[in-house]
Coordinates of C-alpha atoms in Angstrom, one line a residue:
X248 CA -25.7 -3.8 116.9
X249 CA -22.7 -1.5 116.7
X250 CA -19.6 -2.0 114.5
X251 CA -17.0 -2.4 117.3
X252 CA -13.8 -0.3 117.1
X253 CA -10.4 -1.8 117.1
X254 CA -9.7 -0.8 120.8
X255 CA -12.2 -3.5 121.8
X256 CA -10.4 -6.3 119.8
X257 CA -8.8 -8.6 122.3
X258 CA -8.8 -12.1 121.1
X259 CA -7.3 -13.9 118.1
X260 CA -9.0 -16.2 115.7
X261 CA -7.9 -19.7 114.6
X262 CA -5.9 -19.9 111.4
X263 CA -8.1 -19.8 108.3
X264 CA -6.0 -22.0 106.0
X265 CA -6.4 -25.8 106.2
X266 CA -3.6 -26.9 103.8
X267 CA 0.1 -27.0 104.3
X268 CA 2.0 -23.7 103.9
X269 CA 3.4 -24.6 100.5
X270 CA 0.0 -25.8 99.2
X271 CA -2.5 -23.1 98.2
X272 CA -5.9 -23.5 100.0
X273 CA -9.0 -23.9 98.0
X274 CA -12.2 -21.9 98.8
X275 CA -13.7 -25.0 100.3
X276 CA -10.6 -25.7 102.4
X277 CA -10.8 -22.1 103.8
X278 CA -14.4 -22.7 104.8
X279 CA -13.7 -26.1 106.2
X280 CA -10.9 -24.7 108.3
X281 CA -13.4 -22.8 110.3
X282 CA -14.7 -26.1 111.7
X283 CA -11.8 -25.9 114.1
X284 CA -12.8 -22.5 115.5
X285 CA -13.3 -23.0 119.2
X286 CA -15.7 -20.1 119.9
X287 CA -18.8 -22.0 118.6
X288 CA -20.5 -18.8 117.3
X289 CA -19.6 -18.7 113.6
X290 CA -22.8 -19.5 111.7
X291 CA -22.4 -19.3 107.9
X292 CA -20.1 -18.2 105.0
X293 CA -21.6 -17.9 101.5
X294 CA -19.3 -16.9 98.6
X295 CA -20.8 -15.8 95.3
X296 CA -19.0 -15.1 92.0
X297 CA -21.1 -13.6 89.2
X298 CA -24.2 -14.3 91.2
X299 CA -23.5 -18.1 91.6
X300 CA -22.6 -19.8 94.8
X301 CA -19.0 -21.0 94.5
X302 CA -18.5 -22.0 98.2
X303 CA -20.9 -22.3 101.1
X304 CA -20.7 -23.7 104.6
X305 CA -22.8 -23.6 107.8
X306 CA -21.6 -24.0 111.4
X307 CA -22.8 -24.7 114.9
X308 CA -26.3 -25.6 114.0
X309 CA -27.0 -23.1 111.3
X310 CA -28.5 -24.2 108.1
X311 CA -29.3 -22.6 104.7
X312 CA -32.8 -21.8 106.0
X313 CA -31.8 -20.3 109.3
X314 CA -32.8 -16.6 109.9
X315 CA -29.8 -14.8 111.5
X316 CA -29.8 -11.4 113.2
X317 CA -27.2 -9.3 111.2
X318 CA -27.3 -6.5 113.8
X319 CA -25.9 -3.3 112.4
X320 CA -25.4 -4.6 109.0
X321 CA -29.1 -3.7 108.8
X322 CA -28.0 -0.1 108.7
X323 CA -26.7 -0.7 105.2
X324 CA -30.1 -2.1 104.3
X325 CA -31.7 1.1 105.6
X326 CA -29.4 3.1 103.4
X327 CA -30.7 1.1 100.4
X328 CA -34.3 1.9 101.4
X329 CA -33.4 5.6 101.6
X330 CA -32.0 5.3 98.1
X331 CA -35.3 3.7 96.9
X332 CA -37.2 6.6 98.4
X333 CA -34.9 9.1 96.7
X334 CA -35.4 7.4 93.3
X335 CA -39.2 7.6 93.8
X336 CA -39.0 11.3 94.5
X337 CA -40.1 10.8 98.1
X338 CA -37.1 12.5 99.7
X339 CA -33.8 14.2 99.0
X340 CA -30.6 14.1 101.1
X341 CA -30.1 17.8 101.0
X342 CA -33.2 18.4 103.1
X343 CA -33.4 17.9 106.9
X344 CA -34.9 15.2 109.1
X345 CA -37.6 17.7 110.2
X346 CA -38.7 18.3 106.6
X347 CA -40.0 14.7 106.5
X348 CA -40.6 13.8 110.2
X349 CA -42.7 16.6 111.6
X350 CA -42.7 15.0 115.0
X351 CA -39.1 16.0 115.6
X352 CA -39.1 19.3 113.6
X353 CA -37.6 22.1 115.7
X354 CA -35.4 19.8 117.7
X355 CA -31.6 19.4 117.1
X356 CA -32.3 16.1 115.3
X357 CA -34.9 17.8 113.1
X358 CA -32.3 20.3 111.9
X359 CA -29.9 17.7 110.6
X360 CA -29.5 17.2 106.9
X361 CA -30.0 13.7 105.7
X362 CA -26.6 13.6 104.0
X363 CA -24.9 14.2 107.4
X364 CA -27.2 11.7 109.1
X365 CA -26.3 9.0 106.6
X366 CA -22.5 9.5 107.1
X367 CA -22.6 9.4 111.0
X368 CA -21.9 13.1 111.1
X369 CA -25.2 14.4 112.5
X370 CA -23.5 16.4 115.3
X371 CA -26.0 15.0 117.8
X372 CA -24.8 13.8 121.2
X373 CA -25.0 10.2 120.2
X374 CA -22.0 7.9 120.4
X375 CA -22.5 4.2 120.9
X376 CA -19.0 3.6 122.5
X377 CA -19.8 6.0 125.3
X378 CA -22.3 4.6 127.8
X379 CA -22.9 8.1 129.1
X380 CA -23.7 9.6 125.7
X381 CA -27.3 10.9 125.7
X382 CA -28.0 9.2 122.4
X383 CA -26.3 5.9 123.1
X384 CA -28.0 2.9 121.4
X385 CA -28.8 1.1 124.7
X386 CA -30.7 4.2 125.9
X387 CA -32.5 4.4 122.6
X388 CA -33.6 0.8 122.9
X389 CA -34.9 1.4 126.4
X390 CA -36.8 4.6 125.6
X391 CA -40.5 4.3 126.4
X392 CA -41.2 7.0 123.7
X393 CA -38.7 6.8 120.9
X394 CA -39.9 10.0 119.2
X395 CA -39.6 12.0 122.5
X396 CA -36.2 10.4 123.0
X397 CA -35.0 11.7 119.6
X398 CA -36.4 15.2 120.2
X399 CA -34.5 15.4 123.5
X400 CA -31.0 14.6 122.1
X401 CA -29.0 17.8 122.1
X402 CA -26.5 18.8 119.5
X403 CA -22.8 18.2 120.5
X404 CA -20.9 19.4 117.4
X405 CA -21.6 21.1 114.1
X406 CA -23.4 18.7 111.7
X407 CA -21.1 17.4 109.0
X408 CA -17.9 18.0 111.0
X409 CA -17.2 14.8 113.0
X410 CA -17.8 11.1 112.5
X411 CA -19.3 9.4 115.6
X412 CA -20.6 5.9 115.2
X413 CA -24.2 5.7 116.5
X414 CA -27.4 3.8 116.0
X415 CA -29.6 6.8 116.6
X416 CA -28.9 8.2 113.1
X417 CA -30.0 5.0 111.3
X418 CA -33.1 4.7 113.5
X419 CA -34.0 8.3 112.5
X420 CA -33.3 7.4 108.8
X421 CA -35.8 4.6 109.0
X422 CA -38.4 6.9 110.5
X423 CA -37.7 9.4 107.8
X424 CA -38.3 6.7 105.1
X425 CA -41.6 5.8 106.8
X426 CA -42.8 9.4 106.9
X427 CA -41.7 10.2 103.4
X428 CA -43.2 7.1 101.8
X429 CA -46.2 6.8 104.0
X430 CA -45.5 3.1 104.5
X431 CA -44.2 1.0 107.4
X432 CA -40.4 0.5 106.9
X433 CA -40.7 -3.3 106.8
X434 CA -43.6 -3.2 104.3
X435 CA -41.6 -0.7 102.2
X436 CA -38.5 -3.0 102.3
X437 CA -40.7 -6.0 101.3
X438 CA -42.0 -4.1 98.2
X439 CA -39.0 -2.3 96.9
X440 CA -36.1 -4.6 97.9
X441 CA -37.0 -8.1 99.2
X442 CA -39.6 -9.0 96.6
X443 CA -37.4 -8.1 93.6
X444 CA -34.6 -10.1 95.1
X445 CA -36.8 -13.1 95.7
X446 CA -36.3 -12.8 99.5
X447 CA -39.4 -14.4 101.1
X448 CA -38.4 -14.9 104.8
X449 CA -37.1 -12.4 107.3
X450 CA -37.8 -11.1 110.8
X451 CA -37.3 -7.4 111.8
X452 CA -37.2 -6.2 115.4
X453 CA -39.4 -3.3 116.3
X454 CA -39.2 -0.6 119.0
X455 CA -41.9 -0.1 121.6
X456 CA -43.8 2.2 119.3
X457 CA -43.9 -0.7 116.7
X458 CA -41.6 0.9 114.2
X459 CA -39.0 -1.4 112.6
X460 CA -35.5 -0.7 113.8
X461 CA -33.7 1.0 111.0
X462 CA -30.5 0.6 113.0
X463 CA -30.5 -3.2 113.0
X464 CA -32.1 -6.4 114.4
X465 CA -33.0 -7.5 110.9
X466 CA -32.8 -11.3 110.5
X467 CA -32.1 -12.9 107.1
X468 CA -30.8 -16.1 105.6
X469 CA -27.1 -15.9 104.7
X470 CA -28.0 -16.7 101.1
X471 CA -30.3 -13.7 101.1
X472 CA -27.8 -11.2 102.5
X473 CA -25.5 -12.5 99.7
X474 CA -28.3 -11.7 97.3
X475 CA -28.3 -8.1 98.6
X476 CA -24.6 -7.9 98.2
X477 CA -24.9 -9.2 94.6
X478 CA -27.5 -6.6 93.8
X479 CA -25.0 -3.9 95.1
X480 CA -22.2 -5.5 93.0
X481 CA -24.4 -5.4 89.9
X482 CA -25.1 -1.7 90.3
X483 CA -28.7 -2.2 91.5
X484 CA -29.9 -4.6 88.8
X485 CA -31.4 -8.0 89.5
X486 CA -32.4 -10.3 86.6
X487 CA -32.5 -7.3 84.2
X488 CA -34.7 -5.2 86.5
X489 CA -33.6 -2.0 88.2
X490 CA -34.0 -2.4 92.0
X491 CA -31.8 0.4 93.4
X492 CA -30.7 3.4 91.4
X493 CA -27.0 3.1 90.3
X494 CA -26.3 6.7 91.1
X495 CA -27.5 6.1 94.7
X496 CA -25.2 3.1 95.1
X497 CA -22.3 5.0 93.8
X498 CA -23.1 7.7 96.3
X499 CA -23.6 5.3 99.1
X500 CA -20.3 3.4 98.5
X501 CA -18.2 6.5 97.9
X502 CA -15.5 7.3 100.5
X503 CA -17.2 10.2 102.1
X504 CA -15.5 10.1 105.5
X505 CA -12.0 8.8 106.4
X506 CA -12.4 6.6 109.5
X507 CA -9.2 4.5 109.5
X508 CA -7.9 6.4 112.5
X509 CA -10.8 5.1 114.7
X510 CA -11.7 1.8 113.0
X511 CA -9.0 -0.7 112.2
X512 CA -11.4 -2.6 109.9
X513 CA -12.3 0.3 107.5
X514 CA -10.7 3.1 105.6
X515 CA -13.8 5.1 104.9
X516 CA -17.5 5.4 105.4
X517 CA -20.2 6.3 102.9
X518 CA -24.0 6.1 103.4
X519 CA -24.1 3.4 106.2
X520 CA -21.6 1.4 104.1
X521 CA -17.9 0.8 104.8
X522 CA -14.9 0.4 102.5
X523 CA -11.4 -0.9 103.0
X524 CA -8.6 -1.7 100.6
X525 CA -7.1 -5.1 101.4
X526 CA -3.5 -6.0 100.6
X527 CA -3.6 -9.6 99.4
X528 CA -0.1 -10.8 98.3
X529 CA 0.8 -7.3 97.3
X530 CA -2.3 -6.8 95.3
X531 CA -4.6 -3.9 96.5
X532 CA -8.2 -5.0 96.5
X533 CA -11.1 -2.6 97.2
X534 CA -13.8 -4.1 99.4
X535 CA -17.2 -2.4 100.2
X536 CA -19.1 -3.9 103.1
X537 CA -22.0 -3.8 105.5
X538 CA -21.0 -4.6 109.1
X539 CA -22.7 -5.8 112.2
X540 CA -21.8 -6.5 115.8
X541 CA -20.2 -10.0 116.2
X542 CA -18.7 -10.1 112.7
X543 CA -21.8 -10.1 110.5
X544 CA -20.7 -9.0 107.1
X545 CA -21.8 -8.5 103.5
X546 CA -18.5 -8.0 101.6
X547 CA -18.7 -6.7 98.0
X548 CA -15.5 -7.1 96.0
X549 CA -15.9 -5.6 92.4
X550 CA -12.4 -6.6 91.2
X551 CA -13.1 -10.3 91.9
X552 CA -16.8 -10.1 90.9
X553 CA -17.4 -11.6 94.3
X554 CA -19.7 -11.3 97.3
X555 CA -19.0 -12.9 100.7
X556 CA -21.7 -13.1 103.3
X557 CA -20.7 -14.0 106.8
X558 CA -23.1 -14.7 109.7
X559 CA -21.8 -14.7 113.2
X560 CA -23.3 -14.7 116.7
X561 CA -20.2 -13.4 118.5
X562 CA -22.2 -10.5 119.7
X563 CA -20.3 -8.2 122.0
X564 CA -17.1 -10.2 121.4
X565 CA -14.3 -8.3 119.7
X566 CA -12.8 -11.4 118.0
X567 CA -15.9 -11.7 115.8
X568 CA -14.8 -8.8 113.7
X569 CA -11.3 -10.0 113.4
X570 CA -12.4 -13.5 112.5
X571 CA -14.6 -12.3 109.7
X572 CA -11.8 -10.2 108.2
X573 CA -9.4 -13.1 108.5
X574 CA -12.0 -15.3 106.6
X575 CA -12.3 -12.5 103.9
X576 CA -8.5 -12.4 103.5
X577 CA -8.2 -16.1 103.3
X578 CA -10.9 -16.4 100.7
X579 CA -9.3 -13.6 98.6
X580 CA -5.9 -15.3 98.9
X581 CA -7.3 -18.7 97.9
X582 CA -9.3 -17.2 95.1
X583 CA -6.2 -15.5 93.7
X584 CA -4.5 -18.9 93.3
X585 CA -7.5 -20.2 91.3
X586 CA -8.0 -17.4 88.9

């Protein structure tokens, strides 16, 4: 589920342009070029402009109706659900985990402010790139009692001081939403997010205690992840109806933590959302995105009024992240020639 750092990137993708060097590629040609990818694990690319599909292609057996596990891109969905709870007065980010989840009150996790939790600066001994880390995601997944596991994780640094990518924080955030709202996280998502967006099919993995995994394992159709990106692009409004508070989205997408030194694919991190400025032909283009293991992405590009959803099953393979960024760049380059 984790967003793999650049040190794990070892393989190169196939070129993303199908046309001759002196002929600008179209969006369709960019997507068609991926038919030549030899890995066999790219699944879908959906491109929206102003909410309408302008390019779409499926690969390796995927169809428009296939549910796909977006892995840690689900963390960004959890951030939206936190925002929904904030807008309803059910929680506030200045309070601590223990204020809403009594089961971990008094533990190091219970003392963490939600703002620090949402920016991967909880200070807890949880780092997904270290197999020995007490709060490593694999250990969380294997825990027979997730609440007891959370209570037992010690503090490693001062909360708010250091960014450490981990799935524990987003799992905790999901449990906080459940406790604050009094609803199952999946049921809450269905009511406040999926239904307003017209999303009717999904699958969400649960832990051994039957709680949906706020850290990931949410499966959606590529068109539906694109819908979520469009809602973010439109400041939380869908068909004239407010779904997520605009102020929350502004806060979630803001560059709260600089992470470029540890992540080649991002400049900054907000509330479980990434951002990077891409250089396309000398033009600087700001991109906000959700990211999951294997190259699963929801790219939001305000300057182009575009959303790009990429589904990929290159789980645990470093090239998945690079391939998705290459596709993004190729689409932005092709789009620039057609504007």
